[in-house]
Structure formats: structure tokens, C-alpha cells
mmCIF file of C-alpha atoms in Angstrom:
data_model
loop_
_atom_site.group_PDB
_atom_site.id
_atom_site.type_symbol
_atom_site.label_atom_id
_atom_site.label_comp_id
_atom_site.label_asym_id
_atom_site.label_seq_id
_atom_site.Cartn_x
_atom_site.Cartn_y
_atom_site.Cartn_z
ATOM 1 C CA UNK A 295 28.429 36.861 55.273
ATOM 2 C CA UNK A 296 27.891 35.822 58.908
ATOM 3 C CA UNK A 297 24.802 37.920 59.218
ATOM 4 C CA UNK A 298 23.173 36.280 56.164
ATOM 5 C CA UNK A 299 23.796 32.841 57.682
ATOM 6 C CA UNK A 300 22.255 34.043 61.003
ATOM 7 C CA UNK A 301 19.304 35.368 58.994
ATOM 8 C CA UNK A 302 18.770 31.931 57.374
ATOM 9 C CA UNK A 303 18.914 30.289 60.827
ATOM 10 C CA UNK A 304 16.489 32.712 62.278
ATOM 11 C CA UNK A 305 14.005 32.381 59.407
ATOM 12 C CA UNK A 306 13.741 28.612 59.613
ATOM 13 C CA UNK A 307 13.079 26.971 62.945
ATOM 14 C CA UNK A 308 15.025 23.763 63.713
ATOM 15 C CA UNK A 309 18.233 24.578 61.756
ATOM 16 C CA UNK A 310 21.246 23.268 63.653
ATOM 17 C CA UNK A 311 24.231 24.236 61.603
ATOM 18 C CA UNK A 312 25.008 26.161 58.430
ATOM 19 C CA UNK A 313 28.314 25.911 56.592
ATOM 20 C CA UNK A 314 29.616 27.542 53.449
ATOM 21 C CA UNK A 315 32.343 25.458 52.003
ATOM 22 C CA UNK A 316 34.693 25.353 49.016
ATOM 23 C CA UNK A 317 34.576 22.408 46.657
ATOM 24 C CA UNK A 318 37.652 20.934 48.284
ATOM 25 C CA UNK A 319 35.955 20.863 51.688
ATOM 26 C CA UNK A 320 37.284 23.927 53.473
ATOM 27 C CA UNK A 321 34.913 25.715 55.770
ATOM 28 C CA UNK A 322 34.598 29.364 54.575
ATOM 29 C CA UNK A 323 31.873 30.515 56.934
ATOM 30 C CA UNK A 324 29.607 28.929 59.474
ATOM 31 C CA UNK A 325 26.758 29.509 61.890
ATOM 32 C CA UNK A 326 25.978 27.106 64.683
ATOM 33 C CA UNK A 327 28.077 24.856 66.890
ATOM 34 C CA UNK A 328 31.768 25.082 67.648
ATOM 35 C CA UNK A 329 34.339 25.657 64.877
ATOM 36 C CA UNK A 330 35.481 21.982 64.860
ATOM 37 C CA UNK A 331 31.986 20.935 64.004
ATOM 38 C CA UNK A 332 31.895 23.240 61.004
ATOM 39 C CA UNK A 333 35.193 21.897 59.730
ATOM 40 C CA UNK A 334 34.001 18.286 60.045
ATOM 41 C CA UNK A 335 30.684 19.089 58.339
ATOM 42 C CA UNK A 336 32.513 20.937 55.469
ATOM 43 C CA UNK A 337 34.798 17.927 54.927
ATOM 44 C CA UNK A 338 31.908 15.454 55.002
ATOM 45 C CA UNK A 339 29.780 17.643 52.706
ATOM 46 C CA UNK A 340 32.625 17.736 50.222
ATOM 47 C CA UNK A 341 32.723 13.914 50.219
ATOM 48 C CA UNK A 342 29.000 13.742 49.643
ATOM 49 C CA UNK A 343 29.270 16.272 46.813
ATOM 50 C CA UNK A 344 31.927 14.059 45.136
ATOM 51 C CA UNK A 345 29.732 10.981 45.466
ATOM 52 C CA UNK A 346 26.757 12.923 44.022
ATOM 53 C CA UNK A 347 28.852 13.990 41.089
ATOM 54 C CA UNK A 348 29.775 10.398 40.317
ATOM 55 C CA UNK A 349 26.106 9.445 40.362
ATOM 56 C CA UNK A 350 25.157 12.439 38.270
ATOM 57 C CA UNK A 351 27.684 11.587 35.615
ATOM 58 C CA UNK A 352 25.790 8.294 35.029
ATOM 59 C CA UNK A 353 22.640 10.177 34.022
ATOM 60 C CA UNK A 354 22.113 10.812 30.325
ATOM 61 C CA UNK A 355 22.865 14.357 29.323
ATOM 62 C CA UNK A 356 24.281 15.283 32.719
ATOM 63 C CA UNK A 357 27.731 16.842 33.048
ATOM 64 C CA UNK A 358 28.076 15.709 36.713
ATOM 65 C CA UNK A 359 26.874 18.993 38.228
ATOM 66 C CA UNK A 360 25.371 18.796 41.730
ATOM 67 C CA UNK A 361 22.606 21.317 42.283
ATOM 68 C CA UNK A 362 21.258 19.894 45.539
ATOM 69 C CA UNK A 363 21.520 16.867 47.784
ATOM 70 C CA UNK A 364 19.017 16.032 50.498
ATOM 71 C CA UNK A 365 19.610 13.280 53.076
ATOM 72 C CA UNK A 366 16.782 12.360 55.450
ATOM 73 C CA UNK A 367 18.269 10.794 58.478
ATOM 74 C CA UNK A 368 16.935 9.452 61.742
ATOM 75 C CA UNK A 369 17.952 12.613 63.655
ATOM 76 C CA UNK A 370 17.030 15.135 61.060
ATOM 77 C CA UNK A 371 18.001 16.398 57.564
ATOM 78 C CA UNK A 372 21.168 17.327 55.731
ATOM 79 C CA UNK A 373 21.026 19.670 52.735
ATOM 80 C CA UNK A 374 23.803 20.482 50.330
ATOM 81 C CA UNK A 375 23.243 23.084 47.608
ATOM 82 C CA UNK A 376 25.571 24.536 44.933
ATOM 83 C CA UNK A 377 26.118 28.172 45.861
ATOM 84 C CA UNK A 378 28.399 29.485 43.136
ATOM 85 C CA UNK A 379 31.371 28.285 41.210
ATOM 86 C CA UNK A 380 33.158 25.680 43.425
ATOM 87 C CA UNK A 381 31.187 26.752 46.497
ATOM 88 C CA UNK A 382 28.471 25.009 48.438
ATOM 89 C CA UNK A 383 25.955 25.717 51.221
ATOM 90 C CA UNK A 384 25.410 22.874 53.722
ATOM 91 C CA UNK A 385 22.710 22.862 56.359
ATOM 92 C CA UNK A 386 21.753 20.381 59.074
ATOM 93 C CA UNK A 387 18.306 20.550 60.690
ATOM 94 C CA UNK A 388 16.210 18.712 63.186
ATOM 95 C CA UNK A 389 13.610 16.192 61.996
ATOM 96 C CA UNK A 390 10.787 18.693 62.720
ATOM 97 C CA UNK A 391 12.045 21.217 60.068
ATOM 98 C CA UNK A 392 9.758 22.170 57.114
ATOM 99 C CA UNK A 393 11.718 20.688 54.213
ATOM 100 C CA UNK A 394 10.062 23.050 51.661
ATOM 101 C CA UNK A 395 10.787 26.084 53.694
ATOM 102 C CA UNK A 396 14.426 25.323 54.230
ATOM 103 C CA UNK A 397 14.951 24.565 50.546
ATOM 104 C CA UNK A 398 13.349 27.847 49.520
ATOM 105 C CA UNK A 399 15.324 29.903 52.050
ATOM 106 C CA UNK A 400 18.553 28.193 50.980
ATOM 107 C CA UNK A 401 17.826 29.046 47.366
ATOM 108 C CA UNK A 402 17.086 32.666 48.331
ATOM 109 C CA UNK A 403 20.349 32.913 50.188
ATOM 110 C CA UNK A 404 22.303 31.420 47.280
ATOM 111 C CA UNK A 405 20.722 33.900 44.855
ATOM 112 C CA UNK A 406 21.526 36.847 47.187
ATOM 113 C CA UNK A 407 25.140 36.051 47.743
ATOM 114 C CA UNK A 408 26.095 33.601 45.033
ATOM 115 C CA UNK A 409 28.823 35.755 43.610
ATOM 116 C CA UNK A 410 30.410 36.200 47.001
ATOM 117 C CA UNK A 411 30.462 32.416 47.593
ATOM 118 C CA UNK A 412 32.419 31.566 44.424
ATOM 119 C CA UNK A 413 35.918 30.415 44.899
ATOM 120 C CA UNK A 414 38.488 30.029 42.105
ATOM 121 C CA UNK A 415 40.539 26.955 41.488
ATOM 122 C CA UNK A 416 43.579 26.576 43.729
ATOM 123 C CA UNK A 417 46.992 27.059 42.154
ATOM 124 C CA UNK A 418 50.256 26.290 43.733
ATOM 125 C CA UNK A 419 52.238 29.266 44.999
ATOM 126 C CA UNK A 420 55.110 30.285 42.785
ATOM 127 C CA UNK A 421 58.508 30.831 44.243
ATOM 128 C CA UNK A 422 59.793 34.322 43.880
ATOM 129 C CA UNK A 423 63.297 34.319 42.407
#
């Protein structure tokens, strides 16, 4: 999956970091800065996803599903996109990024590898007698 994340970064100028995360905030793959940064971004993205689900549940006819979140910040952009069952793709980019291009490339990536990004629900380990 690393080469697909590198391909996304190479195809869109100004991307800073890419993280694939599980719904509970674990970094499954990343491209960009050091590992600690990926872990922090995955945890923060999970929190944003939870907040977006709360807002979505207030909309009529919505089941609380989050398809995409976009934050425009002083220093750039943050994108969070559903990437399969219980998996998400998070991207940070500089302020000069083309928002339409990054959205399209993220959608393309999710379509290409959506099945590989899906994670099942966590279940407690059972003790072996």
C-alpha cells in the first residue's frame, strides 16, 4: 500500500502527509513525516470523524455516515475520506494545494484499494483453555 500512498503524494503537489487509519484511530499506513506524526494525525482524524458522525446524525435521513470532511486552516487543508468499512484516508496539504485535484485523487485511490483498507470490528482475544 505504501507505493499507492507515494503515488498520491507525487500526483498532487503540496501534500504534506497521508495516513490510512482504522475507525478507532490506529495508523495502518502512512506517507510523509516521522512515524509519531502519523500516529498523532490518525488519532486526531478519528476524533474529527466521531464529531462529524454526531453532526451527520442530526441531518434528516442520515445514518451518521461520514463520507468526507474538509477543514481549511490557516496553514493549509485537512481532508478525511471514508476508505472502506471502518477505514479512512487522511491527508494534510499546504494552502497552495488544488482542492479539487486532491479530492479527485483521494477518491481514485479509495476506489483502487478500498477493499484492502477495510478493517473488521475488534473483538477481544479469547483465552485458550
